Coordinates of C-alpha atoms in Angstrom, one line a residue:
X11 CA 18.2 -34.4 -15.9
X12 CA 16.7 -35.9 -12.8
X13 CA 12.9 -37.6 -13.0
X14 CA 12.2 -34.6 -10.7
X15 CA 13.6 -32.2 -12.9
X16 CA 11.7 -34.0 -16.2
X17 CA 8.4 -33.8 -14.1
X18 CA 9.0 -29.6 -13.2
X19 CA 9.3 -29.2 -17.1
X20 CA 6.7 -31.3 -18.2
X21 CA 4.1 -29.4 -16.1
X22 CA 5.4 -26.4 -16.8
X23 CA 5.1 -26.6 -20.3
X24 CA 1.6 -28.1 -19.8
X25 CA 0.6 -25.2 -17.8
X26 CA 2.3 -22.9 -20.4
X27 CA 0.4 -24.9 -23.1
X28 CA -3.0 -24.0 -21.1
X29 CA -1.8 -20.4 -20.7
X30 CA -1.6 -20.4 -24.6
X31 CA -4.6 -22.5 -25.2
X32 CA -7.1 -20.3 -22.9
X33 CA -5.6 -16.5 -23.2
X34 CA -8.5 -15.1 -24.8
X35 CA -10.3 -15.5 -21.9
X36 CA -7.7 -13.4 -20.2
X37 CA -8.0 -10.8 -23.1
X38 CA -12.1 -10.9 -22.9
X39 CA -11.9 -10.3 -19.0
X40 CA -9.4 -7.6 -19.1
X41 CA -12.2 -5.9 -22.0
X42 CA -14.8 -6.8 -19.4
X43 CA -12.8 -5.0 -16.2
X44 CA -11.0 -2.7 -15.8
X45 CA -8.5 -2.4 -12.8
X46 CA -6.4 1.0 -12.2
X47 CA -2.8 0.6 -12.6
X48 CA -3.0 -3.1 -14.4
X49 CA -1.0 -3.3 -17.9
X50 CA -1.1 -6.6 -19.9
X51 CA 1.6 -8.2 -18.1
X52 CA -0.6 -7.3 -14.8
X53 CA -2.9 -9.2 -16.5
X54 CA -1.4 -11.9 -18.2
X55 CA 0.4 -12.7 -14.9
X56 CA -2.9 -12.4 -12.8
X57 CA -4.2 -14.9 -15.5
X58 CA -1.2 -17.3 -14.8
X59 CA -1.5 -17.2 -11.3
X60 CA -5.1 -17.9 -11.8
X61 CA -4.4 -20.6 -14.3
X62 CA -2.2 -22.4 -12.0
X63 CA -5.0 -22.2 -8.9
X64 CA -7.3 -23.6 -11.4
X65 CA -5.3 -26.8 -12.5
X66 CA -4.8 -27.6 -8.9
X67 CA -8.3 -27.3 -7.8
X68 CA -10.1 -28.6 -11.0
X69 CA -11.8 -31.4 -10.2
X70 CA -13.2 -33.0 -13.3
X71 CA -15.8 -35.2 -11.3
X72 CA -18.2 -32.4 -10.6
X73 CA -19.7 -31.7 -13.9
X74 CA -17.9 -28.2 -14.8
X75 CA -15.1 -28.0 -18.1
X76 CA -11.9 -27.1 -17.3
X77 CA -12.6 -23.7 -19.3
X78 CA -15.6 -22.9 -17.8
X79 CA -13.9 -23.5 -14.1
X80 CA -10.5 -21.1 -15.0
X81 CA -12.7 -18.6 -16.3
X82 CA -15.0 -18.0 -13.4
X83 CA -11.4 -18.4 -11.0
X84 CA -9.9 -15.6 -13.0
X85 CA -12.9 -13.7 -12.6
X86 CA -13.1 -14.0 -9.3
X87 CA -9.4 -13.1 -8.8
X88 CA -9.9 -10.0 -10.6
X89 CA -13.4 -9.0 -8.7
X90 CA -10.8 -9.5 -5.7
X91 CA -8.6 -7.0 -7.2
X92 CA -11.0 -4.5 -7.9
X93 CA -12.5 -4.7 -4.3
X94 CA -8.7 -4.4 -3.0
X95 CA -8.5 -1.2 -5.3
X96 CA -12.1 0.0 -3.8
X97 CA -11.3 -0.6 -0.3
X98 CA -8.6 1.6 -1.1
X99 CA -10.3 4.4 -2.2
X100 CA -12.6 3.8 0.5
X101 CA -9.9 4.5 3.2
X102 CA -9.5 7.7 1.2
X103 CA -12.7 8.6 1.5
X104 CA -12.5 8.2 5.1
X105 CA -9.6 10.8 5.0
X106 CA -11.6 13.2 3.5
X107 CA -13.9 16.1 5.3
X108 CA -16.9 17.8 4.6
X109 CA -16.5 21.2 4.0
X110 CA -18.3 23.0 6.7
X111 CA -15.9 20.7 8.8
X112 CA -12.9 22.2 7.1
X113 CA -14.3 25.8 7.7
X114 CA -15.1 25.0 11.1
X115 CA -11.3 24.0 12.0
X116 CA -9.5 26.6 9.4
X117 CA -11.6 29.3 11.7
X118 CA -10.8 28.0 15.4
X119 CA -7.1 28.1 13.4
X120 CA -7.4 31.7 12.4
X121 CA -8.6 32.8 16.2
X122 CA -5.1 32.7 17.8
X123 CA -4.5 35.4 15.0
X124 CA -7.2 37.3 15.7
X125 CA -8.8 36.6 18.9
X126 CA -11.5 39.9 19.0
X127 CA -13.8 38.5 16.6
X128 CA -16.7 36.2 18.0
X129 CA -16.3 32.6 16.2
X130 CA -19.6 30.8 17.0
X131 CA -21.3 32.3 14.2
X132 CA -21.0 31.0 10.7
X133 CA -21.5 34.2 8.9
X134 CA -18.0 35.2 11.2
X135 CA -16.1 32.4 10.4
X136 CA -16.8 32.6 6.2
X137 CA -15.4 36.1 6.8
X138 CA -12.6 35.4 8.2
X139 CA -11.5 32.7 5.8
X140 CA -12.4 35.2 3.0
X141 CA -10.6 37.7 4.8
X142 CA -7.3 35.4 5.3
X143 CA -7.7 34.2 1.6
X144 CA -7.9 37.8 0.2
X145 CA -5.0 39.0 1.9
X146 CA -2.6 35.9 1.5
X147 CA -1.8 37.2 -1.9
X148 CA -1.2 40.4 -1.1
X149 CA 1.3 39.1 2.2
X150 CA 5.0 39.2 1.5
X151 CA 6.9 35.7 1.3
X152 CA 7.8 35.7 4.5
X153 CA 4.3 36.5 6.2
X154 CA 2.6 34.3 4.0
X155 CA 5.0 31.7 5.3
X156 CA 4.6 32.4 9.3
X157 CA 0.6 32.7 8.5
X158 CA 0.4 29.0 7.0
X159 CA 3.1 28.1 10.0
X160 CA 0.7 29.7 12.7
X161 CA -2.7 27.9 11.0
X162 CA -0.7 24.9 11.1
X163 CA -1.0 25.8 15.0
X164 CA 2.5 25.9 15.6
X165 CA 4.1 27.9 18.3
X166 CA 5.8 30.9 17.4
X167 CA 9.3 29.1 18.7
X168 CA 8.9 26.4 16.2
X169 CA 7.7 28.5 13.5
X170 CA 11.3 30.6 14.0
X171 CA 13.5 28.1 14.3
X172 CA 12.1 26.5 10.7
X173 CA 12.0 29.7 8.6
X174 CA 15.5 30.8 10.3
X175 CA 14.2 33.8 12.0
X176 CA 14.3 35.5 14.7
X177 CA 11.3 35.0 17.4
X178 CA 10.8 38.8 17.2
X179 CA 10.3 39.1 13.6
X180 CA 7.8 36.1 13.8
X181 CA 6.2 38.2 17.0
X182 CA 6.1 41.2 14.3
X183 CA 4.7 39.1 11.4
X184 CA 1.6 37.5 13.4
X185 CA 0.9 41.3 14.7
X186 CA 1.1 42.2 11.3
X187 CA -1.1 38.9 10.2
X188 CA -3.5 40.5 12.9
X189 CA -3.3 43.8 11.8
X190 CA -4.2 43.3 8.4
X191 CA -7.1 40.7 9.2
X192 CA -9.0 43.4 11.1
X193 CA -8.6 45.6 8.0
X194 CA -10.3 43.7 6.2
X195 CA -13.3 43.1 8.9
X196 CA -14.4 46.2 10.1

């Protein structure tokens, strides 16, 4: 074994050693925190890592113990983690839409199926969607399937060539879409 070789192994098992020594700390924080999706080799691994950036920045001359200065760099890794994991759901968040947005956009949707109704009005467009939701149960498969297609806003060309029909049987179901939608307004 080289002196290089020697010097890996001795400060591995040191730093094992210290992994041993202060793993309760690791155990208290992962009581203290909790961080969706981490297991205990998330932790123990986060509390390695941690361990590791600790030894190499520990700098005895400034008044702190060594155990003091891992635990509050392990707590800062895992605050890191958890604002990772928020800025996360965050960008979900931001995905999301309020629902008088939704009903605003499902109506202008449902006026290429019926375009006689006047859509500024609120009161109109909670019909409409009531309307559409009452009768999607009662819609055959295939309807069902070219009245989703068609709120999608797809054309009637696409819409046929992905359910495998032809563009005159789509024609027919949005007339029948239409028909059945004024049925249930008036």
């Amino acid at each position: 074994m080289t002196d290089s070789e020697q010097f890996e192994q001795t400060e591995n098992d040191q730093l094992f050693q210290l992994f041993r020594q202060y793993f309760p700390v690791i155990l208290a924080m992962r009581k203290k925190y909790y961080i969706k999706g981490f297991d205990e080799d998330d932790w123990a691994q986060e509390g390695y890592i941690s361990l590791y950036k600790a030894k190499c920045a520990y700098d005895p001359s400034k008044g702190a113990s060594f155990g003091s200065f891992f635990k509050r760099t392990f707590e800062n890794n895992i605050k890191s983690q958890l604002r990772k994991q928020n800025a996360y759901k965050r960008q979900t968040d931001q995905l999301a839409t309020s629902l008088e947005e939704h009903t605003y956009r499902v109506s202008n949707e449902a006026t290429s199926l019926y375009p006689n109704v006047i859509y500024e009005d609120s009161l109109n467009r909670l019909l409409i969607i009531e309307a559409l939701n009452g009768c999607i149960d009662d819609l055959p498969y295939v309807t069902q399937q070219v009245l989703l297609k068609t709120l999608e806003g797809k054309e009637l060309s696409d819409i046929a060539s992905e359910l495998n029909l032809p563009a005159r049987t789509v024609r027919y179901q949005v007339n029948k879409i239409k028909m059945k939608i004024s049925l249930l307004l008036y």
